[in-house]
Amino acid sequence: MTTGQSDDGLQSYLDEDPGARPLSDWLWGLSRWGTLVLVRAALAIAEACVERWRRGAPRDEGWQHHFASSTLPQDALTALCAWLERGGRPGDARLESCTEELRDLIGNAEFFDDEASGGGSEREQAVASGRAILMALEASQWTAERATEDVPDEAERQAIASSGPAQELLAGARAYRHALPESSEAKVRELIRDALRAK
């Protein structure tokens, strides 16, 4: 995925009036500045979910023992930050390993939540926070080759390739809103703006 837009253009985009377009369109529009901008945006959302993951479902001992006590989500985000500092090149073995481990943890958490009874909303929110964290890692692993390998239609392949990991960013934003239902679309924009302005 190539970037055809300047950093000045990104700053103008970040300053755009929130009412100018729906959040999903605004998030998708960040793809104009490339994969690393989308990963940084997804990371901002993920970092805001770590505390919700740690809080877990206090009335569910099984959840707290198996999931809330896991440091893997934070460890994975630490690895993601280090990867970005090194320039964010695809194929980082440590980051790929963290992503795979986190994928397994969140899959197990989703299964646990589906099978458990009682205390559902706390667990569902905790699972959603884990999913938001996972989406940041998935965004970092995105390549056009992987994303289009099973897509036979050339026009669709080009559309996917040009959008980068925008789908992962959107999924992360949806998961964040589920994990922290009191949060607003404005808060999602604020998290991303602050993170991208600070880069």
PDB file of C-alpha atoms in Angstrom:
ATOM      1  CA  MET A   1       0.000   0.000   0.000  1.00  0.00           C
ATOM      2  CA  THR A   2       1.484   3.292  -1.033  1.00  0.00           C
ATOM      3  CA  THR A   3       0.748   6.655   0.486  1.00  0.00           C
ATOM      4  CA  GLY A   4      -0.151   9.503  -1.789  1.00  0.00           C
ATOM      5  CA  GLN A   5      -0.886  12.123   0.838  1.00  0.00           C
ATOM      6  CA  SER A   6       1.362  14.493   2.788  1.00  0.00           C
ATOM      7  CA  ASP A   7       1.683  14.845   6.547  1.00  0.00           C
ATOM      8  CA  ASP A   8       0.197  18.339   6.172  1.00  0.00           C
ATOM      9  CA  GLY A   9      -2.815  16.733   4.547  1.00  0.00           C
ATOM     10  CA  LEU A  10      -3.112  14.327   7.462  1.00  0.00           C
ATOM     11  CA  GLN A  11      -3.046  17.189   9.970  1.00  0.00           C
ATOM     12  CA  SER A  12      -5.830  18.944   8.056  1.00  0.00           C
ATOM     13  CA  TYR A  13      -7.796  15.707   7.980  1.00  0.00           C
ATOM     14  CA  LEU A  14      -7.389  15.250  11.735  1.00  0.00           C
ATOM     15  CA  ASP A  15      -8.623  18.824  12.267  1.00  0.00           C
ATOM     16  CA  GLU A  16     -11.769  18.182  10.228  1.00  0.00           C
ATOM     17  CA  ASP A  17     -15.075  18.962  11.922  1.00  0.00           C
ATOM     18  CA  PRO A  18     -16.393  15.696  13.443  1.00  0.00           C
ATOM     19  CA  GLY A  19     -19.784  16.323  11.841  1.00  0.00           C
ATOM     20  CA  ALA A  20     -18.299  16.389   8.346  1.00  0.00           C
ATOM     21  CA  ARG A  21     -18.544  12.619   7.869  1.00  0.00           C
ATOM     22  CA  PRO A  22     -19.577   9.507   9.822  1.00  0.00           C
ATOM     23  CA  LEU A  23     -16.919   7.908  12.017  1.00  0.00           C
ATOM     24  CA  SER A  24     -16.608   4.826   9.797  1.00  0.00           C
ATOM     25  CA  ASP A  25     -15.953   6.990   6.734  1.00  0.00           C
ATOM     26  CA  TRP A  26     -13.451   9.095   8.686  1.00  0.00           C
ATOM     27  CA  LEU A  27     -11.585   5.994   9.863  1.00  0.00           C
ATOM     28  CA  TRP A  28     -11.583   4.527   6.355  1.00  0.00           C
ATOM     29  CA  GLY A  29     -10.282   7.836   5.000  1.00  0.00           C
ATOM     30  CA  LEU A  30      -7.110   7.445   7.078  1.00  0.00           C
ATOM     31  CA  SER A  31      -6.049   4.748   4.603  1.00  0.00           C
ATOM     32  CA  ARG A  32      -4.881   7.564   2.299  1.00  0.00           C
ATOM     33  CA  TRP A  33      -1.844   7.942   4.566  1.00  0.00           C
ATOM     34  CA  GLY A  34      -0.817   4.302   4.515  1.00  0.00           C
ATOM     35  CA  THR A  35      -0.591   1.241   6.649  1.00  0.00           C
ATOM     36  CA  LEU A  36       1.478   2.710   9.471  1.00  0.00           C
ATOM     37  CA  VAL A  37      -1.034   5.504  10.073  1.00  0.00           C
ATOM     38  CA  LEU A  38      -3.806   2.912  10.281  1.00  0.00           C
ATOM     39  CA  VAL A  39      -1.733   0.784  12.667  1.00  0.00           C
ATOM     40  CA  ARG A  40      -1.020   3.811  14.885  1.00  0.00           C
ATOM     41  CA  ALA A  41      -4.729   4.638  14.924  1.00  0.00           C
ATOM     42  CA  ALA A  42      -5.610   1.052  15.861  1.00  0.00           C
ATOM     43  CA  LEU A  43      -2.913   1.124  18.550  1.00  0.00           C
ATOM     44  CA  ALA A  44      -4.438   4.249  20.107  1.00  0.00           C
ATOM     45  CA  ILE A  45      -7.770   2.454  20.409  1.00  0.00           C
ATOM     46  CA  ALA A  46      -6.121  -0.709  21.741  1.00  0.00           C
ATOM     47  CA  GLU A  47      -4.167   1.120  24.428  1.00  0.00           C
ATOM     48  CA  ALA A  48      -7.425   2.611  25.701  1.00  0.00           C
ATOM     49  CA  CYS A  49      -8.762  -0.943  26.199  1.00  0.00           C
ATOM     50  CA  VAL A  50      -5.961  -2.413  28.306  1.00  0.00           C
ATOM     51  CA  GLU A  51      -7.424  -1.310  31.631  1.00  0.00           C
ATOM     52  CA  ARG A  52     -10.832  -2.737  30.675  1.00  0.00           C
ATOM     53  CA  TRP A  53      -9.157  -6.076  29.866  1.00  0.00           C
ATOM     54  CA  ARG A  54      -7.399  -6.076  33.254  1.00  0.00           C
ATOM     55  CA  ARG A  55     -10.623  -5.300  35.100  1.00  0.00           C
ATOM     56  CA  GLY A  56     -12.160  -8.359  33.497  1.00  0.00           C
ATOM     57  CA  ALA A  57     -15.272  -9.797  35.129  1.00  0.00           C
ATOM     58  CA  PRO A  58     -14.608  -9.542  38.887  1.00  0.00           C
ATOM     59  CA  ARG A  59     -17.505 -11.821  39.846  1.00  0.00           C
ATOM     60  CA  ASP A  60     -16.211 -14.623  37.615  1.00  0.00           C
ATOM     61  CA  GLU A  61     -13.216 -16.335  39.220  1.00  0.00           C
ATOM     62  CA  GLY A  62     -12.549 -18.482  36.157  1.00  0.00           C
ATOM     63  CA  TRP A  63     -12.383 -15.454  33.895  1.00  0.00           C
ATOM     64  CA  GLN A  64     -10.160 -13.551  36.292  1.00  0.00           C
ATOM     65  CA  HIS A  65      -7.770 -16.475  36.653  1.00  0.00           C
ATOM     66  CA  HIS A  66      -7.502 -17.445  32.992  1.00  0.00           C
ATOM     67  CA  PHE A  67      -7.892 -14.129  31.191  1.00  0.00           C
ATOM     68  CA  ALA A  68      -7.857 -10.913  33.230  1.00  0.00           C
ATOM     69  CA  SER A  69      -4.585 -11.930  34.876  1.00  0.00           C
ATOM     70  CA  SER A  70      -2.887 -12.469  31.506  1.00  0.00           C
ATOM     71  CA  THR A  71      -0.298  -9.854  30.647  1.00  0.00           C
ATOM     72  CA  LEU A  72      -0.223 -10.962  27.012  1.00  0.00           C
ATOM     73  CA  PRO A  73      -2.386  -8.068  25.713  1.00  0.00           C
ATOM     74  CA  GLN A  74      -0.057  -5.491  27.290  1.00  0.00           C
ATOM     75  CA  ASP A  75       3.035  -7.445  26.221  1.00  0.00           C
ATOM     76  CA  ALA A  76       1.713  -7.573  22.656  1.00  0.00           C
ATOM     77  CA  LEU A  77       1.134  -3.812  22.595  1.00  0.00           C
ATOM     78  CA  THR A  78       4.640  -3.252  23.943  1.00  0.00           C
ATOM     79  CA  ALA A  79       5.982  -5.384  21.077  1.00  0.00           C
ATOM     80  CA  LEU A  80       3.824  -3.414  18.620  1.00  0.00           C
ATOM     81  CA  CYS A  81       5.206  -0.088  19.896  1.00  0.00           C
ATOM     82  CA  ALA A  82       8.773  -1.405  19.583  1.00  0.00           C
ATOM     83  CA  TRP A  83       8.015  -2.567  16.025  1.00  0.00           C
ATOM     84  CA  LEU A  84       6.716   0.881  15.104  1.00  0.00           C
ATOM     85  CA  GLU A  85       9.831   2.491  16.590  1.00  0.00           C
ATOM     86  CA  ARG A  86      11.962   0.222  14.387  1.00  0.00           C
ATOM     87  CA  GLY A  87      10.146   1.454  11.295  1.00  0.00           C
ATOM     88  CA  GLY A  88       7.230  -0.963  11.064  1.00  0.00           C
ATOM     89  CA  ARG A  89       8.583  -3.325   8.436  1.00  0.00           C
ATOM     90  CA  PRO A  90       6.510  -6.439   7.651  1.00  0.00           C
ATOM     91  CA  GLY A  91       7.784  -9.863   8.650  1.00  0.00           C
ATOM     92  CA  ASP A  92       8.852  -9.187  12.256  1.00  0.00           C
ATOM     93  CA  ALA A  93       9.031 -12.642  13.876  1.00  0.00           C
ATOM     94  CA  ARG A  94       8.482 -11.369  17.438  1.00  0.00           C
ATOM     95  CA  LEU A  95       5.384  -9.416  16.457  1.00  0.00           C
ATOM     96  CA  GLU A  96       4.018 -12.318  14.415  1.00  0.00           C
ATOM     97  CA  SER A  97       4.469 -14.599  17.431  1.00  0.00           C
ATOM     98  CA  CYS A  98       2.711 -12.114  19.743  1.00  0.00           C
ATOM     99  CA  THR A  99      -0.149 -11.782  17.279  1.00  0.00           C
ATOM    100  CA  GLU A 100      -0.597 -15.551  17.066  1.00  0.00           C
ATOM    101  CA  GLU A 101      -0.545 -15.936  20.863  1.00  0.00           C
ATOM    102  CA  LEU A 102      -3.003 -13.085  21.304  1.00  0.00           C
ATOM    103  CA  ARG A 103      -5.281 -14.536  18.623  1.00  0.00           C
ATOM    104  CA  ASP A 104      -5.364 -17.802  20.610  1.00  0.00           C
ATOM    105  CA  LEU A 105      -6.014 -16.019  23.920  1.00  0.00           C
ATOM    106  CA  ILE A 106      -8.888 -13.948  22.534  1.00  0.00           C
ATOM    107  CA  GLY A 107     -10.351 -16.986  20.762  1.00  0.00           C
ATOM    108  CA  ASN A 108     -10.305 -18.886  24.059  1.00  0.00           C
ATOM    109  CA  ALA A 109     -11.827 -15.882  25.858  1.00  0.00           C
ATOM    110  CA  GLU A 110     -14.657 -15.734  23.313  1.00  0.00           C
ATOM    111  CA  PHE A 111     -15.276 -19.463  23.743  1.00  0.00           C
ATOM    112  CA  PHE A 112     -15.241 -19.127  27.548  1.00  0.00           C
ATOM    113  CA  ASP A 113     -17.730 -16.270  27.363  1.00  0.00           C
ATOM    114  CA  ASP A 114     -20.027 -18.251  25.048  1.00  0.00           C
ATOM    115  CA  GLU A 115     -19.985 -21.289  27.364  1.00  0.00           C
ATOM    116  CA  ALA A 116     -20.218 -19.502  30.740  1.00  0.00           C
ATOM    117  CA  SER A 117     -23.406 -18.510  32.470  1.00  0.00           C
ATOM    118  CA  GLY A 118     -24.119 -15.333  34.428  1.00  0.00           C
ATOM    119  CA  GLY A 119     -22.119 -12.095  34.508  1.00  0.00           C
ATOM    120  CA  GLY A 120     -22.284 -11.906  30.730  1.00  0.00           C
ATOM    121  CA  SER A 121     -22.011  -8.170  30.099  1.00  0.00           C
ATOM    122  CA  GLU A 122     -18.782  -7.808  32.076  1.00  0.00           C
ATOM    123  CA  ARG A 123     -17.225 -10.713  30.206  1.00  0.00           C
ATOM    124  CA  GLU A 124     -18.541  -9.494  26.862  1.00  0.00           C
ATOM    125  CA  GLN A 125     -16.971  -6.088  27.460  1.00  0.00           C
ATOM    126  CA  ALA A 126     -13.695  -7.695  28.497  1.00  0.00           C
ATOM    127  CA  VAL A 127     -13.716  -9.878  25.369  1.00  0.00           C
ATOM    128  CA  ALA A 128     -14.409  -6.799  23.252  1.00  0.00           C
ATOM    129  CA  SER A 129     -11.451  -5.009  24.836  1.00  0.00           C
ATOM    130  CA  GLY A 130      -9.252  -7.969  23.938  1.00  0.00           C
ATOM    131  CA  ARG A 131     -10.608  -7.936  20.400  1.00  0.00           C
ATOM    132  CA  ALA A 132      -9.741  -4.236  20.044  1.00  0.00           C
ATOM    133  CA  ILE A 133      -6.195  -4.988  21.188  1.00  0.00           C
ATOM    134  CA  LEU A 134      -5.976  -7.916  18.770  1.00  0.00           C
ATOM    135  CA  MET A 135      -7.128  -5.731  15.860  1.00  0.00           C
ATOM    136  CA  ALA A 136      -4.138  -3.429  16.373  1.00  0.00           C
ATOM    137  CA  LEU A 137      -1.838  -6.451  16.105  1.00  0.00           C
ATOM    138  CA  GLU A 138      -3.742  -7.765  13.089  1.00  0.00           C
ATOM    139  CA  ALA A 139      -3.390  -4.366  11.421  1.00  0.00           C
ATOM    140  CA  SER A 140       0.371  -4.566  11.903  1.00  0.00           C
ATOM    141  CA  GLN A 141       0.441  -7.947  10.159  1.00  0.00           C
ATOM    142  CA  TRP A 142      -1.563  -6.743   7.161  1.00  0.00           C
ATOM    143  CA  THR A 143      -0.029  -7.102   3.722  1.00  0.00           C
ATOM    144  CA  ALA A 144      -1.754  -6.756   0.370  1.00  0.00           C
ATOM    145  CA  GLU A 145      -0.592 -10.258  -0.536  1.00  0.00           C
ATOM    146  CA  ARG A 146      -2.227 -11.844   2.514  1.00  0.00           C
ATOM    147  CA  ALA A 147      -5.379  -9.765   2.257  1.00  0.00           C
ATOM    148  CA  THR A 148      -5.991 -10.611  -1.400  1.00  0.00           C
ATOM    149  CA  GLU A 149      -4.676 -14.165  -1.720  1.00  0.00           C
ATOM    150  CA  ASP A 150      -8.163 -15.730  -1.978  1.00  0.00           C
ATOM    151  CA  VAL A 151      -9.786 -12.897  -3.956  1.00  0.00           C
ATOM    152  CA  PRO A 152     -10.071 -13.762  -7.660  1.00  0.00           C
ATOM    153  CA  ASP A 153     -11.614 -10.478  -8.855  1.00  0.00           C
ATOM    154  CA  GLU A 154      -8.903  -7.994  -9.866  1.00  0.00           C
ATOM    155  CA  ALA A 155     -10.956  -4.861  -9.131  1.00  0.00           C
ATOM    156  CA  GLU A 156     -11.736  -6.159  -5.647  1.00  0.00           C
ATOM    157  CA  ARG A 157      -8.065  -7.057  -5.124  1.00  0.00           C
ATOM    158  CA  GLN A 158      -7.040  -3.501  -6.016  1.00  0.00           C
ATOM    159  CA  ALA A 159      -9.668  -2.011  -3.697  1.00  0.00           C
ATOM    160  CA  ILE A 160      -8.486  -4.179  -0.804  1.00  0.00           C
ATOM    161  CA  ALA A 161      -4.838  -3.402  -1.507  1.00  0.00           C
ATOM    162  CA  SER A 162      -5.478   0.357  -1.611  1.00  0.00           C
ATOM    163  CA  SER A 163      -7.394   0.397   1.685  1.00  0.00           C
ATOM    164  CA  GLY A 164      -4.696  -1.270   3.785  1.00  0.00           C
ATOM    165  CA  PRO A 165      -5.781  -2.514   7.208  1.00  0.00           C
ATOM    166  CA  ALA A 166      -8.740  -0.116   7.351  1.00  0.00           C
ATOM    167  CA  GLN A 167     -11.034  -3.070   8.038  1.00  0.00           C
ATOM    168  CA  GLU A 168      -9.000  -3.964  11.133  1.00  0.00           C
ATOM    169  CA  LEU A 169      -9.155  -0.349  12.321  1.00  0.00           C
ATOM    170  CA  LEU A 170     -12.944  -0.306  11.905  1.00  0.00           C
ATOM    171  CA  ALA A 171     -13.266  -3.613  13.774  1.00  0.00           C
ATOM    172  CA  GLY A 172     -11.053  -2.257  16.547  1.00  0.00           C
ATOM    173  CA  ALA A 173     -13.187   0.869  16.865  1.00  0.00           C
ATOM    174  CA  ARG A 174     -16.387  -1.212  17.042  1.00  0.00           C
ATOM    175  CA  ALA A 175     -14.832  -3.450  19.697  1.00  0.00           C
ATOM    176  CA  TYR A 176     -13.703  -0.398  21.697  1.00  0.00           C
ATOM    177  CA  ARG A 177     -17.248   1.005  21.698  1.00  0.00           C
ATOM    178  CA  HIS A 178     -18.567  -2.374  22.894  1.00  0.00           C
ATOM    179  CA  ALA A 179     -15.859  -2.716  25.566  1.00  0.00           C
ATOM    180  CA  LEU A 180     -16.479   0.798  26.871  1.00  0.00           C
ATOM    181  CA  PRO A 181     -20.134   1.489  26.063  1.00  0.00           C
ATOM    182  CA  GLU A 182     -20.007   4.891  27.755  1.00  0.00           C
ATOM    183  CA  SER A 183     -17.478   6.026  25.154  1.00  0.00           C
ATOM    184  CA  SER A 184     -18.590   8.131  22.220  1.00  0.00           C
ATOM    185  CA  GLU A 185     -17.594   8.382  18.578  1.00  0.00           C
ATOM    186  CA  ALA A 186     -16.006  11.692  19.524  1.00  0.00           C
ATOM    187  CA  LYS A 187     -13.785   9.845  22.004  1.00  0.00           C
ATOM    188  CA  VAL A 188     -12.627   7.441  19.280  1.00  0.00           C
ATOM    189  CA  ARG A 189     -11.674  10.409  17.084  1.00  0.00           C
ATOM    190  CA  GLU A 190      -9.929  12.108  19.998  1.00  0.00           C
ATOM    191  CA  LEU A 191      -7.822   9.032  20.814  1.00  0.00           C
ATOM    192  CA  ILE A 192      -6.719   8.713  17.201  1.00  0.00           C
ATOM    193  CA  ARG A 193      -6.090  12.435  16.688  1.00  0.00           C
ATOM    194  CA  ASP A 194      -3.943  12.642  19.814  1.00  0.00           C
ATOM    195  CA  ALA A 195      -1.913   9.579  18.836  1.00  0.00           C
ATOM    196  CA  LEU A 196      -1.334  10.669  15.239  1.00  0.00           C
ATOM    197  CA  ARG A 197      -0.462  14.235  16.176  1.00  0.00           C
ATOM    198  CA  ALA A 198       2.107  12.946  18.674  1.00  0.00           C
ATOM    199  CA  LYS A 199       3.914  10.693  16.168  1.00  0.00           C
TER     200      LYS A 199
END
